[in-house]
PDB file of C-alpha atoms in Angstrom:
ATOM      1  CA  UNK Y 635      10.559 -39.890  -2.830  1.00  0.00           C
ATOM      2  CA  UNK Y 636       6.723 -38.984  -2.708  1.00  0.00           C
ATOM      3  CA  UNK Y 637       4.406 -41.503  -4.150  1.00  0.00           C
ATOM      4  CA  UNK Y 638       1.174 -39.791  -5.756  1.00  0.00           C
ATOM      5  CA  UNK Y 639      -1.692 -42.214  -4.629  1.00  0.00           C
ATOM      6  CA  UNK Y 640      -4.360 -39.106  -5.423  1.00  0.00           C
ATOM      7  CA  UNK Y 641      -3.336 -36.016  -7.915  1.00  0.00           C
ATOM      8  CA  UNK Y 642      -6.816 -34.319  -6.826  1.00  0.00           C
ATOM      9  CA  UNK Y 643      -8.160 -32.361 -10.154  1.00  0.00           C
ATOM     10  CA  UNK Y 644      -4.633 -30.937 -11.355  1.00  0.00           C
ATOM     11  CA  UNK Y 645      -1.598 -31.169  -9.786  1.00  0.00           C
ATOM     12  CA  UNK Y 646       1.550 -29.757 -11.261  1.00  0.00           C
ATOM     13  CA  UNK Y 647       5.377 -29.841 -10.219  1.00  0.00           C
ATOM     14  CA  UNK Y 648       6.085 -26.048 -10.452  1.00  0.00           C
ATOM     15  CA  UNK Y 649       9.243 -23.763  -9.984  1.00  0.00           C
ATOM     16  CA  UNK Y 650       9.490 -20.355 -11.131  1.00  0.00           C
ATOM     17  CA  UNK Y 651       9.871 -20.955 -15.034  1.00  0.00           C
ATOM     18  CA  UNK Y 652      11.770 -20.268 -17.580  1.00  0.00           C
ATOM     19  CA  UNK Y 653      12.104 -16.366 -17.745  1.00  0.00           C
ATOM     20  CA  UNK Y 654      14.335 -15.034 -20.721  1.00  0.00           C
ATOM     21  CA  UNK Y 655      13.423 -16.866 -23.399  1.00  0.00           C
ATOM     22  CA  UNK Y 656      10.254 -15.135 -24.886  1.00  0.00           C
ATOM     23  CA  UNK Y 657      12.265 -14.286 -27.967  1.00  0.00           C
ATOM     24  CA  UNK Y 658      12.416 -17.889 -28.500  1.00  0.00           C
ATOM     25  CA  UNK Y 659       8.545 -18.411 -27.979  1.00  0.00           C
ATOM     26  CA  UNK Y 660       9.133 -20.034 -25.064  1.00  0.00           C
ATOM     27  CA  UNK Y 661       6.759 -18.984 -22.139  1.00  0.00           C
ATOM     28  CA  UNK Y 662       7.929 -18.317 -18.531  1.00  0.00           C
ATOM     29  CA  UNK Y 663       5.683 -20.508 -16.983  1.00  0.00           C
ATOM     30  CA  UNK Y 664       6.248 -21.552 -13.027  1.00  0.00           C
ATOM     31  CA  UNK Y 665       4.278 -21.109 -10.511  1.00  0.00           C
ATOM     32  CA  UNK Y 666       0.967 -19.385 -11.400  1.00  0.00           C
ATOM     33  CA  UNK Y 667       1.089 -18.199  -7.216  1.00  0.00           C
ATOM     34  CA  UNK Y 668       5.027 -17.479  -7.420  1.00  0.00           C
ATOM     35  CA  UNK Y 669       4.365 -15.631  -3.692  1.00  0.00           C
ATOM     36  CA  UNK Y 670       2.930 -18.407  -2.337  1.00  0.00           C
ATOM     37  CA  UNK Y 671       5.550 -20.676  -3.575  1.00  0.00           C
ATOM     38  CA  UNK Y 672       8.238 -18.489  -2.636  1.00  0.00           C
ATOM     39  CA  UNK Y 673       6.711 -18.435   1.033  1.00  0.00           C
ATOM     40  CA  UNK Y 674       6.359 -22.131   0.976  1.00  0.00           C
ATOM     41  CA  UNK Y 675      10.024 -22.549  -0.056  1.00  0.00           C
ATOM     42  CA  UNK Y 676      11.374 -20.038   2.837  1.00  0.00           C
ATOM     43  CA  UNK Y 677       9.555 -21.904   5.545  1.00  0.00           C
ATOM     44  CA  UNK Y 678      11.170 -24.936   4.976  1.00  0.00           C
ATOM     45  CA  UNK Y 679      14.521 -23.481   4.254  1.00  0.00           C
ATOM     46  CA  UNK Y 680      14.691 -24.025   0.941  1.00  0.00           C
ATOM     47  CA  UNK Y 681      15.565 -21.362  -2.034  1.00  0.00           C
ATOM     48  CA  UNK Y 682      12.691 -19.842  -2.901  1.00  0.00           C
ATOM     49  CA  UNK Y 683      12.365 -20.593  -6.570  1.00  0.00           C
ATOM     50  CA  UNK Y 684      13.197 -24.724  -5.314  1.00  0.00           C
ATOM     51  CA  UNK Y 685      10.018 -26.789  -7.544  1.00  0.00           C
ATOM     52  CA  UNK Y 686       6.679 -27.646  -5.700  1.00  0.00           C
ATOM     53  CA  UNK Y 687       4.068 -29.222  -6.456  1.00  0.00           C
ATOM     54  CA  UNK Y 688       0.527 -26.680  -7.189  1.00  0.00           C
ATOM     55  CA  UNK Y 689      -2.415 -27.972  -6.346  1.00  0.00           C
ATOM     56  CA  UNK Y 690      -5.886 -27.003  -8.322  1.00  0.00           C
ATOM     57  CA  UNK Y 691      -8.766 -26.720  -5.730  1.00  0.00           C
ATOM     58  CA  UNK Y 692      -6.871 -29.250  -3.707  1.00  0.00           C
ATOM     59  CA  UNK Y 693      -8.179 -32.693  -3.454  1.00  0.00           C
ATOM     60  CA  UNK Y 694      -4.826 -34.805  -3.736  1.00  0.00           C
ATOM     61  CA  UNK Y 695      -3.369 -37.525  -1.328  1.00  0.00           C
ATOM     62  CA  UNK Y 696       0.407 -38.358  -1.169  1.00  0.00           C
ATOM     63  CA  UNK Y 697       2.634 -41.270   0.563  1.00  0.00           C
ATOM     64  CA  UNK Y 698       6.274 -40.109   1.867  1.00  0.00           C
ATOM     65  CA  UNK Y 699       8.508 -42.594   1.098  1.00  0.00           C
ATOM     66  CA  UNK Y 700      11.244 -40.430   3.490  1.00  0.00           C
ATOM     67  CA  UNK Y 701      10.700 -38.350   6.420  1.00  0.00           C
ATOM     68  CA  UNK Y 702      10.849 -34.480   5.409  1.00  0.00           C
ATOM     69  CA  UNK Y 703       9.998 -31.101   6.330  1.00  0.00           C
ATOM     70  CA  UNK Y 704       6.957 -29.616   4.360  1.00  0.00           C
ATOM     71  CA  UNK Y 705       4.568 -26.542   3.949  1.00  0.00           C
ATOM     72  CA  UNK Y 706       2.036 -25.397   2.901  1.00  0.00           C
ATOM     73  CA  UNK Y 707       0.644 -21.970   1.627  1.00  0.00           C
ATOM     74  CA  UNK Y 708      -1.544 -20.314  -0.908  1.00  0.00           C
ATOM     75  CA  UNK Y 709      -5.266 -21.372  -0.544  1.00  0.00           C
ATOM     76  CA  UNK Y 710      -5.991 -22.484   2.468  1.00  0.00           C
ATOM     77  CA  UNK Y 711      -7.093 -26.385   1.815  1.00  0.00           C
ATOM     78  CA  UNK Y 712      -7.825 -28.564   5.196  1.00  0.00           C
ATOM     79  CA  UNK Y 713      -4.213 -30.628   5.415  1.00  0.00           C
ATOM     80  CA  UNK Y 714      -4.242 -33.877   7.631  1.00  0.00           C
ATOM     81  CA  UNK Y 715      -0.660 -36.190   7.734  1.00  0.00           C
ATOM     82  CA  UNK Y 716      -1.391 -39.486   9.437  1.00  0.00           C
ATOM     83  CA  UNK Y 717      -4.912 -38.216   9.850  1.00  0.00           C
ATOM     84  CA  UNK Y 718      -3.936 -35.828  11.937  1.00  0.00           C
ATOM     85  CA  UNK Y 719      -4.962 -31.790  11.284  1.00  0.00           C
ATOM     86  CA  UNK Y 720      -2.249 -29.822  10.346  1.00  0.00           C
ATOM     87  CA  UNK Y 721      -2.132 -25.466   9.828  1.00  0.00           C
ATOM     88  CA  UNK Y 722      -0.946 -24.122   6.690  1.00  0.00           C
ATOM     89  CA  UNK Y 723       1.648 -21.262   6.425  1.00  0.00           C
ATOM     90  CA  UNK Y 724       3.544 -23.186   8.917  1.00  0.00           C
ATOM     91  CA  UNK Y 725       6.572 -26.424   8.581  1.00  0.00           C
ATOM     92  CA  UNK Y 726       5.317 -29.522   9.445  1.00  0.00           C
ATOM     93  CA  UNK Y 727       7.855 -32.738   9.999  1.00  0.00           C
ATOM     94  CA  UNK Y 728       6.097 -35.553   7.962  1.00  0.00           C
ATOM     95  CA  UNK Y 729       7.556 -39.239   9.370  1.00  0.00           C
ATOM     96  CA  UNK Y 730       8.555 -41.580   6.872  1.00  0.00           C
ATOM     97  CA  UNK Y 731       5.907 -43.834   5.203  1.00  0.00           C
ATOM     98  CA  UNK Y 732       3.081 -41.171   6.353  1.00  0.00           C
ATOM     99  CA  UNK Y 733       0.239 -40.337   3.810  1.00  0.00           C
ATOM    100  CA  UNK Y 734      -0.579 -36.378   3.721  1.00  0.00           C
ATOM    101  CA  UNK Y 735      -4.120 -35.595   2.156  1.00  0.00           C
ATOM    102  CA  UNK Y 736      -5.826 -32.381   0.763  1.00  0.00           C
ATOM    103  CA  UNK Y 737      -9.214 -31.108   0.985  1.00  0.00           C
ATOM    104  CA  UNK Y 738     -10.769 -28.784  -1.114  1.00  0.00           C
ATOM    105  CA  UNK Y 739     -10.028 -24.901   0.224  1.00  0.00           C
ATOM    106  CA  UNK Y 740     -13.316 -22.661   1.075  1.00  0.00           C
ATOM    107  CA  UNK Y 741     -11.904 -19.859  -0.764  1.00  0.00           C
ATOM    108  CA  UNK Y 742      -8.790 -19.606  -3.001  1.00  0.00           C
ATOM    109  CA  UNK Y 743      -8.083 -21.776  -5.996  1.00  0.00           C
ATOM    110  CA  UNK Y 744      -4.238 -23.321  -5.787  1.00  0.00           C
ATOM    111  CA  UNK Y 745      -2.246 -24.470  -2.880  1.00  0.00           C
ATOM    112  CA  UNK Y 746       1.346 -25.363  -3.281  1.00  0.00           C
ATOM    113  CA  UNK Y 747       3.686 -27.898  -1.456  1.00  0.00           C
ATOM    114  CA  UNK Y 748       6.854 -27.512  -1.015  1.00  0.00           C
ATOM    115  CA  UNK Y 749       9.461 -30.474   0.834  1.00  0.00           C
ATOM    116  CA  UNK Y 750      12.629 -29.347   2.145  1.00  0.00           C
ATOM    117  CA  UNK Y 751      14.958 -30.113  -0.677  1.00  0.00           C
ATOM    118  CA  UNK Y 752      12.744 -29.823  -3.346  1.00  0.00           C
ATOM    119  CA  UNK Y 753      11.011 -31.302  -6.597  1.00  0.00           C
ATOM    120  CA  UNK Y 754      13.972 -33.098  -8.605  1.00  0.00           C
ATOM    121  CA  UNK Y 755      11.756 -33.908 -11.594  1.00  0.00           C
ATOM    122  CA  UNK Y 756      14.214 -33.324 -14.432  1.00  0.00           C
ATOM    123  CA  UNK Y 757      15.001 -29.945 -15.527  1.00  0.00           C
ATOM    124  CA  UNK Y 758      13.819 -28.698 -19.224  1.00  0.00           C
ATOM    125  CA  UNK Y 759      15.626 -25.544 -20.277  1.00  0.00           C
ATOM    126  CA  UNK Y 760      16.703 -24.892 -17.194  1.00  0.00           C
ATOM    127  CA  UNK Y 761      13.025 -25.503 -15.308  1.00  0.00           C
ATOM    128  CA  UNK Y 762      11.207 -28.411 -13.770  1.00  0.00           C
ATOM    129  CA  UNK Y 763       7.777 -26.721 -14.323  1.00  0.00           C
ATOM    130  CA  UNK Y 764       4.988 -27.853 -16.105  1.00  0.00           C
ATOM    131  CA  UNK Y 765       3.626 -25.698 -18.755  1.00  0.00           C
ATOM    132  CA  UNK Y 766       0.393 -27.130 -20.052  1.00  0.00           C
ATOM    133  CA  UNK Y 767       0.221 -24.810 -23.280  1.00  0.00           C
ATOM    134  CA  UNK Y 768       3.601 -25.380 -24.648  1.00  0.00           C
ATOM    135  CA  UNK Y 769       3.802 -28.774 -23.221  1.00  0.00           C
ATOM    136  CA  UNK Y 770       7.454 -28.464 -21.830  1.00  0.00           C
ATOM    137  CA  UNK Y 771       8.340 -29.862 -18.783  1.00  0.00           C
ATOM    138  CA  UNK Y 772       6.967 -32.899 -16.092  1.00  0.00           C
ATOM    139  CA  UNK Y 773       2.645 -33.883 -17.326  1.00  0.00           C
ATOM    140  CA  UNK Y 774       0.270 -33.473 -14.899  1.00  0.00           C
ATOM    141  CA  UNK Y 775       0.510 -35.557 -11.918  1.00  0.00           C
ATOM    142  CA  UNK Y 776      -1.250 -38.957 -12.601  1.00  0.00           C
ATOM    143  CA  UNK Y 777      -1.960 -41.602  -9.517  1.00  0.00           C
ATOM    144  CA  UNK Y 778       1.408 -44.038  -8.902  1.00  0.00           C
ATOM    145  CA  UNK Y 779       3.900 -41.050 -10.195  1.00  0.00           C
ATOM    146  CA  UNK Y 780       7.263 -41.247  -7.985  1.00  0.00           C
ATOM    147  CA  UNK Y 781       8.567 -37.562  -7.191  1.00  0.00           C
ATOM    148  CA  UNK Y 782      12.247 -37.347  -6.239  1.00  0.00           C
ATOM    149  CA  UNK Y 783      13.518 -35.470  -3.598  1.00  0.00           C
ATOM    150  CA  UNK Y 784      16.736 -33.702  -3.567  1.00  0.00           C
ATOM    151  CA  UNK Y 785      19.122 -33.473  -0.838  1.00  0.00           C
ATOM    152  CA  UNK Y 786      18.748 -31.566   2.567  1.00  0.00           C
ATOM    153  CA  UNK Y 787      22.306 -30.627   3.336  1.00  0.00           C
ATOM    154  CA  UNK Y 788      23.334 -26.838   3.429  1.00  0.00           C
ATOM    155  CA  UNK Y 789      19.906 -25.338   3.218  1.00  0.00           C
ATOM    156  CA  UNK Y 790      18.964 -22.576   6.238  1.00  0.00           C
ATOM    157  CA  UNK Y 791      17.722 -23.840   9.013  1.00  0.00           C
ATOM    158  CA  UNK Y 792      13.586 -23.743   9.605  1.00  0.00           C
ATOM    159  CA  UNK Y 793      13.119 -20.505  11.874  1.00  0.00           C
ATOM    160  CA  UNK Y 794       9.738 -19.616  11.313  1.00  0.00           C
ATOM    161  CA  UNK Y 795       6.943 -21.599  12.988  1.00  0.00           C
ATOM    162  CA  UNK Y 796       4.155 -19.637  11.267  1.00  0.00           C
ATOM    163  CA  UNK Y 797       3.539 -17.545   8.603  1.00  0.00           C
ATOM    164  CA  UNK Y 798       0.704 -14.939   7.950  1.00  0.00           C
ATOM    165  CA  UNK Y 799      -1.242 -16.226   4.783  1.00  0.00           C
ATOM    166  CA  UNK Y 800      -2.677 -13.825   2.197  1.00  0.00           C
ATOM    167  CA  UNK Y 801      -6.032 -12.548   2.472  1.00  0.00           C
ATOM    168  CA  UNK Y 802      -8.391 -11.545  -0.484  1.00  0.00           C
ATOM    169  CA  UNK Y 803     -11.783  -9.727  -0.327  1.00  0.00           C
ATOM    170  CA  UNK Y 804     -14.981 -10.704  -0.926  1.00  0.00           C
ATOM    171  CA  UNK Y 805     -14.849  -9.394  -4.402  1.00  0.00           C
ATOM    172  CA  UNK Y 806     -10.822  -8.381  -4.785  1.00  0.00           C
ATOM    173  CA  UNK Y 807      -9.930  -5.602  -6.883  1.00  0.00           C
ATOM    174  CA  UNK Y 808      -6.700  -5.894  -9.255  1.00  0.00           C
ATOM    175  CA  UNK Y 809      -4.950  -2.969 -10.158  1.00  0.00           C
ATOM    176  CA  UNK Y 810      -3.768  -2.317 -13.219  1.00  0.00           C
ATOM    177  CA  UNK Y 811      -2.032   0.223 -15.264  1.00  0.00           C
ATOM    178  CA  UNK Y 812      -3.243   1.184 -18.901  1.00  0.00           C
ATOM    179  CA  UNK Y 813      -2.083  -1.229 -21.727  1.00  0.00           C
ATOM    180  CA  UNK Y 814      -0.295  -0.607 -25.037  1.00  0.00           C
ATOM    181  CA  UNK Y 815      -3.207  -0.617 -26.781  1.00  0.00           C
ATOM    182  CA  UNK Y 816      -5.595   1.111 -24.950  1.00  0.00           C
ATOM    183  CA  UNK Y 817      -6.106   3.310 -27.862  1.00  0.00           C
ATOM    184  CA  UNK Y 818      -7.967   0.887 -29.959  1.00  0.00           C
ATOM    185  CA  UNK Y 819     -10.976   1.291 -27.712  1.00  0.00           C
ATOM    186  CA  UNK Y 820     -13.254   3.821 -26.944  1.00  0.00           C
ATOM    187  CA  UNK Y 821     -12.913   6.139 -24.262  1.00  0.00           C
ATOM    188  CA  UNK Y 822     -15.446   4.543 -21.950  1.00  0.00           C
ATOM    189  CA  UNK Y 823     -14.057   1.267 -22.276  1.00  0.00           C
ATOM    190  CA  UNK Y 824     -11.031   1.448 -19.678  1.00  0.00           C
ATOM    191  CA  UNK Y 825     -13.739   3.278 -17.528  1.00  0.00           C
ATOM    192  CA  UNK Y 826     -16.119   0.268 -17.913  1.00  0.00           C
ATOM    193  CA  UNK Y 827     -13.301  -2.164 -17.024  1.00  0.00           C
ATOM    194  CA  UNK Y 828     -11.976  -0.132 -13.887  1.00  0.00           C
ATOM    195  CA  UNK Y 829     -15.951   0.419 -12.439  1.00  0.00           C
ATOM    196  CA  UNK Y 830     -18.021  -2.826 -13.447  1.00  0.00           C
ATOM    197  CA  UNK Y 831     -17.770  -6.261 -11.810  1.00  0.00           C
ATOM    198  CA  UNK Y 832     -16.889  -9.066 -13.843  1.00  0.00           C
ATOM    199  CA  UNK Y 833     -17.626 -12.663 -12.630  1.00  0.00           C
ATOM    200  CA  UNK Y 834     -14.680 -15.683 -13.362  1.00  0.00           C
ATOM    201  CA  UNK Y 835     -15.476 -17.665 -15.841  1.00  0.00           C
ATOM    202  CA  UNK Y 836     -15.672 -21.664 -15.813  1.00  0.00           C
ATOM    203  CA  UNK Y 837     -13.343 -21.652 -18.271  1.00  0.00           C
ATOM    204  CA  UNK Y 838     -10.138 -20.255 -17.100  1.00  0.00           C
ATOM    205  CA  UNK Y 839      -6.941 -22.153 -16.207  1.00  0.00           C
ATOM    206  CA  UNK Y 840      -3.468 -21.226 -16.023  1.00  0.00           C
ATOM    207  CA  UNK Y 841      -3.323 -19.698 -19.321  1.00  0.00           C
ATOM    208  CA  UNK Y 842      -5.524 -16.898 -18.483  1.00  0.00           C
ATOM    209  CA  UNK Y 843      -8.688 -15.987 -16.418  1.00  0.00           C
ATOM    210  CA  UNK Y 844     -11.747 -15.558 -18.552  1.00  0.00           C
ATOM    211  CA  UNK Y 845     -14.216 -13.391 -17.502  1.00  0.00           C
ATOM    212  CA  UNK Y 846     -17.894 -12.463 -17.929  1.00  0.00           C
ATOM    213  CA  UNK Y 847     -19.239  -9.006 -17.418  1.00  0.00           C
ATOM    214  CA  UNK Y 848     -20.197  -5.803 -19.684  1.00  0.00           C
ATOM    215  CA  UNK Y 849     -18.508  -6.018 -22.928  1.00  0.00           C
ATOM    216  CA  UNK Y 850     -15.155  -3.499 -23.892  1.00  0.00           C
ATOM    217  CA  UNK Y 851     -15.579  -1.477 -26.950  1.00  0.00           C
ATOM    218  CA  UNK Y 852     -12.859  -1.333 -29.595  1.00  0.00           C
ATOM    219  CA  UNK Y 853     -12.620   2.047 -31.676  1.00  0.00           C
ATOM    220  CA  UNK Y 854     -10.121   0.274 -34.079  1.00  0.00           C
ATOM    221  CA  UNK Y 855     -11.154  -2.573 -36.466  1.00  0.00           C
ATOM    222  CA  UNK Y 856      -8.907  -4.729 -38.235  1.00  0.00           C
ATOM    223  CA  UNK Y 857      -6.229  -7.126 -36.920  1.00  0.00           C
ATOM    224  CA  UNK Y 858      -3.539  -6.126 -35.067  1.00  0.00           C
ATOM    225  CA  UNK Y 859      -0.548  -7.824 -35.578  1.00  0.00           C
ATOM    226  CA  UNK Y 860       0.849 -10.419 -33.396  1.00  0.00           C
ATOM    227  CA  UNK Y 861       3.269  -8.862 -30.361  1.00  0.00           C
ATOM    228  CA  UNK Y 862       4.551  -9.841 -27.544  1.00  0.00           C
ATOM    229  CA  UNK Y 863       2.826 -10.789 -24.633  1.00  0.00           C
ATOM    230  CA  UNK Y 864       3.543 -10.424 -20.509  1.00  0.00           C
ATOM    231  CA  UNK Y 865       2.231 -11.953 -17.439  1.00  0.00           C
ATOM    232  CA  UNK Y 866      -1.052  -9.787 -16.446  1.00  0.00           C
ATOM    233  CA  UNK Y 867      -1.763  -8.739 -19.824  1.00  0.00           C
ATOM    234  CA  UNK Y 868      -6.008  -7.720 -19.880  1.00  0.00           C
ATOM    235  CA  UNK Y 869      -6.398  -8.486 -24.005  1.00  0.00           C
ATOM    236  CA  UNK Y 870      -9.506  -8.392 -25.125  1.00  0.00           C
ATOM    237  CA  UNK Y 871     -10.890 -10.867 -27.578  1.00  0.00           C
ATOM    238  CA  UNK Y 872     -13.814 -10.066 -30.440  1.00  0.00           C
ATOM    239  CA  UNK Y 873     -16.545 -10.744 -27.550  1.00  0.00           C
ATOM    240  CA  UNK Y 874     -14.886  -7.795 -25.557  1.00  0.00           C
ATOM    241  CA  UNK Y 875     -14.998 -10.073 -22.494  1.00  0.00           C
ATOM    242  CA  UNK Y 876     -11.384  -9.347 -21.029  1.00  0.00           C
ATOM    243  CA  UNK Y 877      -9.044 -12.257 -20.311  1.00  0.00           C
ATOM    244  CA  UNK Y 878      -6.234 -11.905 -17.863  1.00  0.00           C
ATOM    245  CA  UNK Y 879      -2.868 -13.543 -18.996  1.00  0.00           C
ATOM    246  CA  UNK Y 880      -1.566 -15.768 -16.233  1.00  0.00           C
ATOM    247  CA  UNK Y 881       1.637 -18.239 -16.221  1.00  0.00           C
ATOM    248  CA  UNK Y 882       0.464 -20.571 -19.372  1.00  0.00           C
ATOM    249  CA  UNK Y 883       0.082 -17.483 -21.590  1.00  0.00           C
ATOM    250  CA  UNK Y 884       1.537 -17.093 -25.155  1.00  0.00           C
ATOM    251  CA  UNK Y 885       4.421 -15.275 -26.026  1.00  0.00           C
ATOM    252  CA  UNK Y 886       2.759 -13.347 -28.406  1.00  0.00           C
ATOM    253  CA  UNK Y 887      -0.936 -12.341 -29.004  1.00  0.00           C
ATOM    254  CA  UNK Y 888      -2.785 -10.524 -31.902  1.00  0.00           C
ATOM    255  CA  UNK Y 889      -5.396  -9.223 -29.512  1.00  0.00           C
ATOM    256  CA  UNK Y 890      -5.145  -5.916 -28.367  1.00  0.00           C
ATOM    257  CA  UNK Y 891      -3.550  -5.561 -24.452  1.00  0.00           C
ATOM    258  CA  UNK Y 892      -6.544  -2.744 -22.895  1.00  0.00           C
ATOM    259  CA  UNK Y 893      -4.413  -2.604 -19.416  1.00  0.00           C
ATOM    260  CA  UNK Y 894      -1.613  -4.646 -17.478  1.00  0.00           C
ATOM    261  CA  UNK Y 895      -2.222  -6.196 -14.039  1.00  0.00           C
ATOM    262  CA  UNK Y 896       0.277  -4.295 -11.247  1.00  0.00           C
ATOM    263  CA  UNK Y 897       2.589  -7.361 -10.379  1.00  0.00           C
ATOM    264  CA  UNK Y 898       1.135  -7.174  -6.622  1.00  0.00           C
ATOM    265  CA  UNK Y 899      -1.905  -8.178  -8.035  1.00  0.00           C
ATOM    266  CA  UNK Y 900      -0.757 -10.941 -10.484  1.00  0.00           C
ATOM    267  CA  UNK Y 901      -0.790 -13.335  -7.454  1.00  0.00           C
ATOM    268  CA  UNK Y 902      -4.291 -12.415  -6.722  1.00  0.00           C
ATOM    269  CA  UNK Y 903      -5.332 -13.133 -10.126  1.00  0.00           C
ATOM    270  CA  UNK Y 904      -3.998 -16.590 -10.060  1.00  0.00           C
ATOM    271  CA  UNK Y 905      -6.694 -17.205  -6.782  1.00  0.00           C
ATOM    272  CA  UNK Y 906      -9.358 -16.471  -8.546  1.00  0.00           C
ATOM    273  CA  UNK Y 907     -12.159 -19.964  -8.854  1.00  0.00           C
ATOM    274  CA  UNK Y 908     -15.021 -19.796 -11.232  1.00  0.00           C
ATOM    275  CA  UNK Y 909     -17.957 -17.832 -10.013  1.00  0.00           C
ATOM    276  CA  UNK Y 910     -15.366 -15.523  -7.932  1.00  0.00           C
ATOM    277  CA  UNK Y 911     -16.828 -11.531  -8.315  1.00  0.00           C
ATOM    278  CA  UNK Y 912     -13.770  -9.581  -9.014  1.00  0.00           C
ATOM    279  CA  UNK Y 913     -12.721  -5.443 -10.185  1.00  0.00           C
ATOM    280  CA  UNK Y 914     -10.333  -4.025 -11.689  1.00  0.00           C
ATOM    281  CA  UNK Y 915      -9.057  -0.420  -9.971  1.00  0.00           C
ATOM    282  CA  UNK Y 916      -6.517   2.410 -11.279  1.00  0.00           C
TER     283      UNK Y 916
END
């Protein structure tokens, strides 16, 4: 059992969602990082799409009410347990009763958890994330919250004593293919998007990255008509600012989709804070 004595600015228990039911208008969700969570899962032995907990710009302090195995990955955020420094991208043995705090990362925007066992928050269609559009699944962690833990036999053994952490430039570039509607604007506008910098927006959050920078110009008025909408998905909005999809999106969107984020880069995307310089490349 962990005891949540400080959720930090938004902490989330987080697997890797719900695929397969978009038909339904229900979102994937899960981990907005899934390679970080997947990483953190392997290092402690557990299966890779076991439920974390994400962390938003870190900042969250948690009592272990049982000894376990835990890691760390994603942004790098200062870790102490017992006051003691601790490395991320490595298993650490927390002792029973021992409070593990967060600090804020330098660069990077969510860190994930995981125990050995996992998150056993209850499942809702077959997923213990929380999506914060749709509202399915655990809230927000909230100070006093009791995670359970589920059980440690048969996983693999711990192996690894460190793991190399992603690394993102200065000002990353995301690569992305053209979208299904790339026809509605005019021929400078993927041009624009694939050679200008856009800066994050303070508004983003796991529904989508919003970002400032030169404006994308539509050669098609009108509405288009609500379709279906992926993970990565650049639509651009009447402002012609460009907003990346992430895990939160809709299922559907009546905005038209100017490019699609390569997966490799989805992960990238999800690291991006406010302020954060970013490109888009071919």
């Amino acid at each position: 059992m962990i005891e949540v004595v400080r959720p930090g600015p938004l902490a989330t228990v987080q697997d890797l969602g719900r695929p397969g039911l978009a038909h339904l208008g229900v979102p994937r969700s899960g981990a907005a990082d899934e390679r970080a969570l997947r990483l953190a899962n392997r290092l402690v032995g557990n299966p890779e799409g076991a439920a974390g907990v994400e962390l938003t710009l870190g900042g969250a302090v948690l009592r272990f009410h049982r000894a376990a195995w835990v890691a760390v990955t994603g942004a790098a955020v200062p870790l102490r347990i017992e006051g003691r420094a601790h490395g991320t991208n490595a298993p650490c043995h927390v002792p029973s009763g021992a409070v593990v705090e967060f600090g804020v990362p330098a660069s990077g925007l969510r860190s994930y958890l995981a125990v050995r066992g996992g998150v056993e928050v209850g499942k809702v269609l077959g997923s213990r994330s929380a999506d914060l559009l749709s509202g399915l699944g655990p809230a927000p962690l909230k100070a006093d919250d009791r995670l359970p833990l589920g059980p440690v036999t048969g996983l693999d053994p711990i192996t690894v004593d460190i793991a190399p952490g992603a690394s993102m430039p200065e000002t990353p570039v995301l690569r992305v293919l053209p979208g299904p509607r790339d026809g509605w604007f005019t021929p400078d506008a993927l041009r624009t998007l694939t050679s200008a910098v856009y800066e994050v927006s303070p508004d983003s959050n796991r529904v989508g990255v919003r970002l400032d920078g030169p404006a994308l110009q539509r050669s098609r008025q009108g509405e288009l008509g609500s379709e279906g909408m992926v993970t990565g998905s650049v639509q651009v909005p009447p402002s012609g600012l460009p907003i990346v999809f992430l895990a939160d999106h809709p299922t559907t969107g009546g905005y038209p989709v100017i490019a699609v984020l390569a997966s490799v880069s989805v992960p990238d995307a999800a690291q991006l804070r406010p302020g954060r310089r970013v490109r888009f490349g071919l």
